[in-house]
Short mmCIF file of C-alpha atoms in Angstrom, two decimals:
data_model
loop_
_atom_site.label_atom_id
_atom_site.label_comp_id
_atom_site.label_asym_id
_atom_site.label_seq_id
_atom_site.Cartn_x
_atom_site.Cartn_y
_atom_site.Cartn_z
CA MET A 3 0.11 -0.19 0.21
CA PRO A 4 0.83 3.62 -0.39
CA ASP A 5 2.16 6.25 2.09
CA TYR A 6 0.06 8.79 3.68
CA THR A 7 0.65 11.80 5.31
CA PHE A 8 -2.59 13.81 7.02
CA SER A 9 -2.71 17.55 7.44
CA ALA A 10 -4.78 19.47 10.67
CA PRO A 11 -7.85 20.09 9.76
CA HIS A 12 -8.81 23.53 7.93
CA LYS A 13 -10.94 25.79 5.86
CA PRO A 14 -11.21 24.79 1.86
CA LEU A 15 -9.45 26.41 -0.37
CA LEU A 16 -9.90 26.32 -4.21
CA GLN A 17 -7.61 24.86 -7.15
CA GLN A 18 -6.31 27.06 -9.26
CA GLY A 19 -4.07 29.28 -6.99
CA LYS A 20 -4.98 32.72 -6.51
CA LYS A 21 -7.05 33.11 -9.56
CA VAL A 22 -10.13 31.75 -7.98
CA VAL A 23 -12.50 33.63 -5.70
CA TRP A 24 -14.57 32.10 -3.33
CA PRO A 25 -18.51 32.98 -4.39
CA THR A 26 -19.81 34.59 -1.81
CA GLU A 27 -23.10 35.53 -3.43
CA GLY A 28 -24.30 32.07 -4.23
CA VAL A 29 -24.18 30.03 -7.47
CA THR A 30 -26.45 27.95 -9.54
CA LEU A 31 -26.98 24.30 -8.60
CA ARG A 32 -27.20 21.46 -10.63
CA TYR A 33 -27.21 17.85 -10.71
CA SER A 34 -27.52 15.01 -13.21
CA ALA A 35 -29.23 11.76 -12.91
CA ASP A 36 -31.13 9.00 -14.86
CA SER A 37 -34.19 10.22 -14.58
CA LEU A 38 -36.09 13.36 -13.87
CA GLU A 39 -38.03 11.99 -10.83
CA GLU A 40 -34.75 10.84 -9.34
CA VAL A 41 -33.66 14.65 -9.44
CA ALA A 42 -37.26 15.75 -7.94
CA GLU A 43 -36.93 13.12 -5.14
CA ILE A 44 -33.54 14.07 -4.05
CA PHE A 45 -34.68 17.58 -3.95
CA HIS A 46 -37.63 17.50 -2.45
CA THR A 47 -39.55 19.02 -5.63
CA THR A 48 -41.66 18.15 -8.61
CA VAL A 49 -40.91 16.94 -11.99
CA GLU A 50 -42.94 19.69 -13.36
CA ASN A 51 -40.60 22.01 -11.53
CA ILE A 52 -37.27 20.72 -12.81
CA LYS A 53 -39.14 21.13 -16.00
CA GLU A 54 -39.59 24.90 -15.50
CA LEU A 55 -36.10 25.37 -14.13
CA ASN A 56 -34.54 23.35 -17.46
CA PRO A 57 -36.53 24.58 -20.64
CA ASP A 58 -34.11 22.79 -22.53
CA TRP A 59 -34.49 19.74 -20.56
CA GLN A 60 -34.81 17.23 -23.18
CA ASP A 61 -32.00 18.34 -24.87
CA ASN A 62 -29.71 17.57 -21.72
CA TYR A 63 -30.51 13.58 -21.96
CA SER A 64 -27.89 11.75 -23.12
CA ARG A 65 -29.14 8.12 -24.96
CA ASN A 66 -25.89 7.15 -24.66
CA GLY A 67 -25.62 7.59 -21.07
CA GLY A 68 -28.74 7.26 -20.41
CA ARG A 69 -28.49 10.19 -18.15
CA TYR A 70 -29.77 14.02 -17.91
CA TRP A 71 -26.68 15.81 -17.11
CA ASP A 72 -26.18 19.30 -15.83
CA LEU A 73 -29.62 19.86 -14.67
CA LYS A 74 -30.66 23.30 -12.60
CA VAL A 75 -32.18 21.87 -9.56
CA GLN A 76 -33.74 25.42 -7.53
CA ALA A 77 -34.27 28.81 -8.32
CA GLU A 78 -32.32 30.57 -5.31
CA PRO A 79 -28.47 30.91 -5.44
CA TYR A 80 -26.91 28.18 -3.85
CA THR A 81 -24.51 28.58 -0.79
CA VAL A 82 -21.00 26.70 -0.89
CA PRO A 83 -20.08 25.09 2.11
CA GLU A 84 -17.16 25.63 3.57
CA ASN A 85 -17.05 22.65 6.07
CA ASN A 86 -13.23 21.53 6.86
CA VAL A 87 -11.33 19.34 5.30
CA VAL A 88 -8.06 17.34 6.00
CA THR A 89 -5.30 17.19 2.83
CA VAL A 90 -3.84 14.23 2.54
CA THR A 91 -0.91 13.03 0.35
CA VAL A 92 -0.59 9.50 -0.95
CA ASN A 93 2.71 8.59 -2.03
CA ALA A 94 3.86 5.34 -3.93
CA PRO A 95 7.50 5.66 -3.66
CA TRP A 96 7.91 2.31 -5.82
CA VAL A 97 6.40 4.17 -9.12
CA GLU A 98 8.38 5.08 -12.12
CA GLY A 99 7.42 8.18 -13.18
CA TYR A 100 7.37 11.06 -10.81
CA TYR A 101 4.15 12.56 -11.87
CA ASP A 102 2.16 9.59 -10.77
CA ARG A 103 4.28 9.04 -7.91
CA THR A 104 2.10 11.17 -5.39
CA GLU A 105 -1.29 12.62 -5.29
CA VAL A 106 -2.31 15.43 -2.87
CA SER A 107 -6.47 15.31 -1.81
CA ASP A 108 -8.78 17.21 0.43
CA VAL A 109 -10.95 15.12 2.12
CA PRO A 110 -14.21 15.84 4.92
CA ALA A 111 -12.59 16.48 8.32
CA SER A 112 -15.28 14.79 10.23
CA LEU A 113 -13.89 11.05 8.36
CA ASP A 114 -11.88 9.40 10.46
CA LYS A 115 -8.35 8.35 9.70
CA GLN A 116 -9.08 5.04 8.22
CA ALA A 117 -12.26 6.62 5.84
CA ARG A 118 -9.64 9.62 4.82
CA ALA A 119 -6.77 7.51 3.84
CA ALA A 120 -9.27 5.33 1.59
CA LEU A 121 -11.07 8.44 -0.07
CA ALA A 122 -7.66 9.82 -0.87
CA SER A 123 -6.47 6.54 -2.24
CA ALA A 124 -9.61 6.47 -4.39
CA TYR A 125 -8.78 9.82 -5.70
CA TYR A 126 -5.17 9.08 -6.57
CA PHE A 127 -6.34 5.80 -8.03
CA GLN A 128 -8.66 7.47 -10.42
CA TYR A 129 -6.63 10.68 -11.40
CA HIS A 130 -3.64 8.51 -12.39
CA TRP A 131 -5.09 5.42 -13.50
CA PHE A 132 -8.80 5.08 -14.33
CA GLY A 133 -9.73 8.88 -15.27
CA MET A 134 -7.25 11.68 -16.77
CA HIS A 135 -4.74 8.40 -17.78
CA ALA A 136 -6.24 5.10 -17.77
CA GLY A 137 -3.98 2.26 -17.53
CA PHE A 138 -0.19 1.40 -15.82
CA MET A 139 2.87 2.61 -17.32
CA PRO A 140 5.24 1.41 -17.98
CA PHE A 141 3.77 -1.88 -19.83
CA GLU A 142 5.25 -4.44 -22.17
CA SER A 143 2.89 -4.49 -25.52
CA VAL A 144 1.23 -7.76 -26.29
CA GLU A 145 -0.64 -8.01 -29.71
CA GLY A 146 -3.83 -9.72 -30.09
CA LEU A 147 -5.40 -8.87 -26.87
CA PRO A 148 -9.30 -8.47 -26.08
CA GLY A 149 -10.88 -5.02 -26.24
CA TRP A 150 -8.60 -1.96 -25.77
CA LEU A 151 -5.85 -3.94 -23.83
CA ARG A 152 -2.67 -3.44 -24.98
CA GLY A 153 -0.22 -5.23 -22.76
CA TYR A 154 1.28 -6.44 -19.10
CA ALA A 155 2.05 -3.75 -16.53
CA ALA A 156 6.21 -3.67 -16.39
CA ASP A 157 8.28 -2.84 -13.28
CA GLY A 158 7.66 1.10 -12.33
CA ALA A 159 4.04 0.62 -13.16
CA PHE A 160 1.69 0.91 -9.76
CA TYR A 161 1.24 -2.57 -9.70
CA THR A 162 2.38 -5.65 -11.82
CA LYS A 163 1.06 -8.53 -9.86
CA PHE A 164 -2.83 -8.77 -10.26
CA SER A 165 -2.67 -10.15 -6.71
CA GLU A 166 -1.22 -7.06 -4.70
CA PHE A 167 -3.53 -4.48 -7.25
CA SER A 168 -6.51 -6.92 -5.84
CA SER A 169 -5.42 -6.34 -2.45
CA PHE A 170 -4.95 -2.86 -3.13
CA LEU A 171 -8.63 -2.29 -4.48
CA HIS A 172 -10.44 -4.52 -1.99
CA THR A 173 -8.47 -2.10 0.91
CA VAL A 174 -9.82 1.37 -1.15
CA TYR A 175 -12.99 0.03 -2.38
CA SER A 176 -16.26 -1.92 -1.99
CA ASP A 177 -16.42 -5.50 -4.03
CA ALA A 178 -19.37 -4.11 -5.55
CA TRP A 179 -17.16 -1.10 -7.09
CA ILE A 180 -14.85 -3.29 -8.26
CA ASN A 181 -16.67 -5.89 -9.65
CA ASP A 182 -18.23 -2.97 -11.87
CA MET A 183 -14.62 -1.60 -13.00
CA LEU A 184 -13.60 -5.12 -13.93
CA SER A 185 -16.59 -6.11 -15.78
CA MET A 186 -16.91 -2.89 -17.77
CA ASP A 187 -16.75 -3.39 -21.59
CA PRO A 188 -13.82 -2.96 -22.40
CA ALA A 189 -12.23 -3.61 -19.70
CA PRO A 190 -9.55 -1.18 -18.18
CA PHE A 191 -7.51 -3.92 -16.04
CA ALA A 192 -7.56 -7.76 -16.18
CA LYS A 193 -5.89 -10.76 -14.65
CA GLY A 194 -2.96 -12.25 -17.15
CA GLU A 195 -1.01 -15.16 -16.84
CA ASN A 196 1.30 -15.97 -14.05
CA ASP A 197 -0.59 -13.31 -11.76
CA THR A 198 0.42 -10.14 -14.28
CA ILE A 199 -1.83 -7.40 -15.09
CA LEU A 200 -3.19 -6.91 -18.51
CA THR A 201 -3.81 -3.20 -19.08
CA ILE A 202 -4.96 -0.30 -21.14
CA ASP A 203 -3.62 3.03 -22.48
CA GLY A 204 -5.61 5.79 -22.62
CA ASP A 205 -6.29 9.61 -21.93
CA ARG A 206 -9.06 12.08 -21.64
CA GLY A 207 -9.14 15.71 -21.49
CA SER A 208 -10.45 17.71 -18.60
CA ASN A 209 -12.91 20.80 -17.97
CA ILE A 210 -11.49 24.10 -19.03
CA THR A 211 -13.99 25.75 -16.65
CA TYR A 212 -13.12 23.77 -13.20
CA CYS A 213 -12.13 25.90 -10.36
CA GLY A 214 -11.96 23.35 -7.49
CA HIS A 215 -14.36 21.29 -5.00
CA VAL A 216 -15.74 21.32 -1.45
CA PHE A 217 -17.66 19.08 0.15
CA THR A 218 -21.41 18.47 2.03
CA GLU A 219 -21.27 17.38 5.35
CA PRO A 220 -20.83 13.61 5.67
CA GLU A 221 -23.92 12.10 7.14
CA LEU A 222 -24.72 8.42 8.61
CA GLN A 223 -27.42 6.76 6.98
CA PRO A 224 -29.93 3.97 8.28
CA ASP A 225 -28.11 1.27 6.08
CA GLY A 226 -24.57 2.45 8.04
CA SER A 227 -23.36 3.95 5.01
CA LEU A 228 -21.46 7.66 4.87
CA THR A 229 -22.66 9.69 2.04
CA PHE A 230 -22.58 13.31 1.21
CA TYR A 231 -21.71 15.30 -1.79
CA GLN A 232 -18.75 16.46 -3.64
CA VAL A 233 -19.45 20.42 -4.87
CA VAL A 234 -17.75 20.87 -8.17
CA LEU A 235 -17.32 24.34 -8.63
CA THR A 236 -16.87 25.94 -12.41
CA CYS A 237 -17.36 29.07 -14.25
CA GLU A 238 -19.71 28.89 -16.79
CA SER A 239 -20.12 32.67 -17.99
CA GLU A 240 -19.43 33.64 -21.31
CA ASP A 241 -17.31 36.20 -20.33
CA PHE A 242 -14.45 33.44 -19.21
CA ALA A 243 -11.42 33.55 -20.87
CA GLY A 244 -9.36 31.13 -19.59
CA TRP A 245 -6.34 31.02 -17.28
CA ALA A 246 -4.15 33.11 -18.88
CA GLY A 247 -5.22 36.41 -17.93
CA ASP A 248 -4.66 38.28 -14.53
CA ASP A 249 -8.42 38.84 -13.84
CA PRO A 250 -9.87 36.45 -11.06
CA VAL A 251 -12.05 33.95 -11.55
CA VAL A 252 -15.44 33.76 -9.43
CA PRO A 253 -16.96 30.23 -9.90
CA ASP A 254 -20.90 30.69 -10.51
CA THR A 255 -22.27 27.27 -10.72
CA ALA A 256 -21.89 24.31 -8.48
CA THR A 257 -22.74 20.42 -9.72
CA LEU A 258 -23.14 17.99 -7.14
CA SER A 259 -21.58 14.62 -7.33
CA PRO A 260 -22.35 11.81 -4.87
CA VAL A 261 -19.92 10.49 -2.65
CA ARG A 262 -20.61 7.15 -0.42
CA LEU A 263 -18.56 5.12 1.69
CA ILE A 264 -19.48 1.48 3.15
CA PRO A 265 -18.49 0.18 6.60
CA THR A 266 -17.20 -3.21 6.55
CA GLU A 267 -15.11 -5.42 9.16
CA ASP A 268 -11.78 -3.84 8.01
CA GLY A 269 -13.27 -0.22 7.97
CA TRP A 270 -14.81 1.89 5.55
CA ARG A 271 -14.69 1.38 1.68
CA VAL A 272 -15.71 3.86 -1.16
CA ASP A 273 -18.81 2.60 -3.20
CA GLU A 274 -19.25 6.01 -5.26
CA LEU A 275 -16.95 8.29 -6.31
CA GLU A 276 -16.45 10.31 -9.78
CA LEU A 277 -13.34 12.65 -10.65
CA PRO A 278 -14.55 16.53 -10.20
CA ASN A 279 -13.02 17.24 -13.57
#
């Protein structure tokens, strides 16, 4: 497993350095879901109200993903929460690439230490191996593998033995999350011969309007899980000209993304998490 260091609790700081100004006057609140009924239930309103807030609601539906994206969910401005966070540094010293060796993430301060480590590990894994980049590097190329698989993870990768990779995953994620990832079509990873790891090799872009993210306060649910929202802040203004200039940027939109941790005999496991950008 990687090494971890934890800061003291502190107020959240937005990304992009000093360029982002905290949105003191409230922002537009958005949410994505499988159905309008789901959105209405979560935000204690009606489907008719959601449609009124989103005149183009039909255009927000993705037939490919089967979801309604970025629906406005309330008329009044949303106040961005300032709940304390803890900065967790995850370091895997055996990883060859300097950039991929470490990840620094903020997580809710009210989580216990084990839950903080699990959530920070999930951010680390998803940013480096299952998000911005997908797959382990370096890898040894092999022809004729199924799906998008490119070869075997080689020395210097996050893991080269599938048994060790599986141990990491089961220390961080729920069984259901792991099963979903490994059964994707196409799958990002697969077990090869002699405990090797078959891996893909891919990259994606990020949201240029991303300003940072904060969290709502985790709440204990009747089933024993902890749930809260990752509040992703973006600047959707037509005046936004990117990050090259000197003018400060004020986020005007917050998109809620659910986070869920479930209890096990060995501690908390991440059951739901999407990268903020």
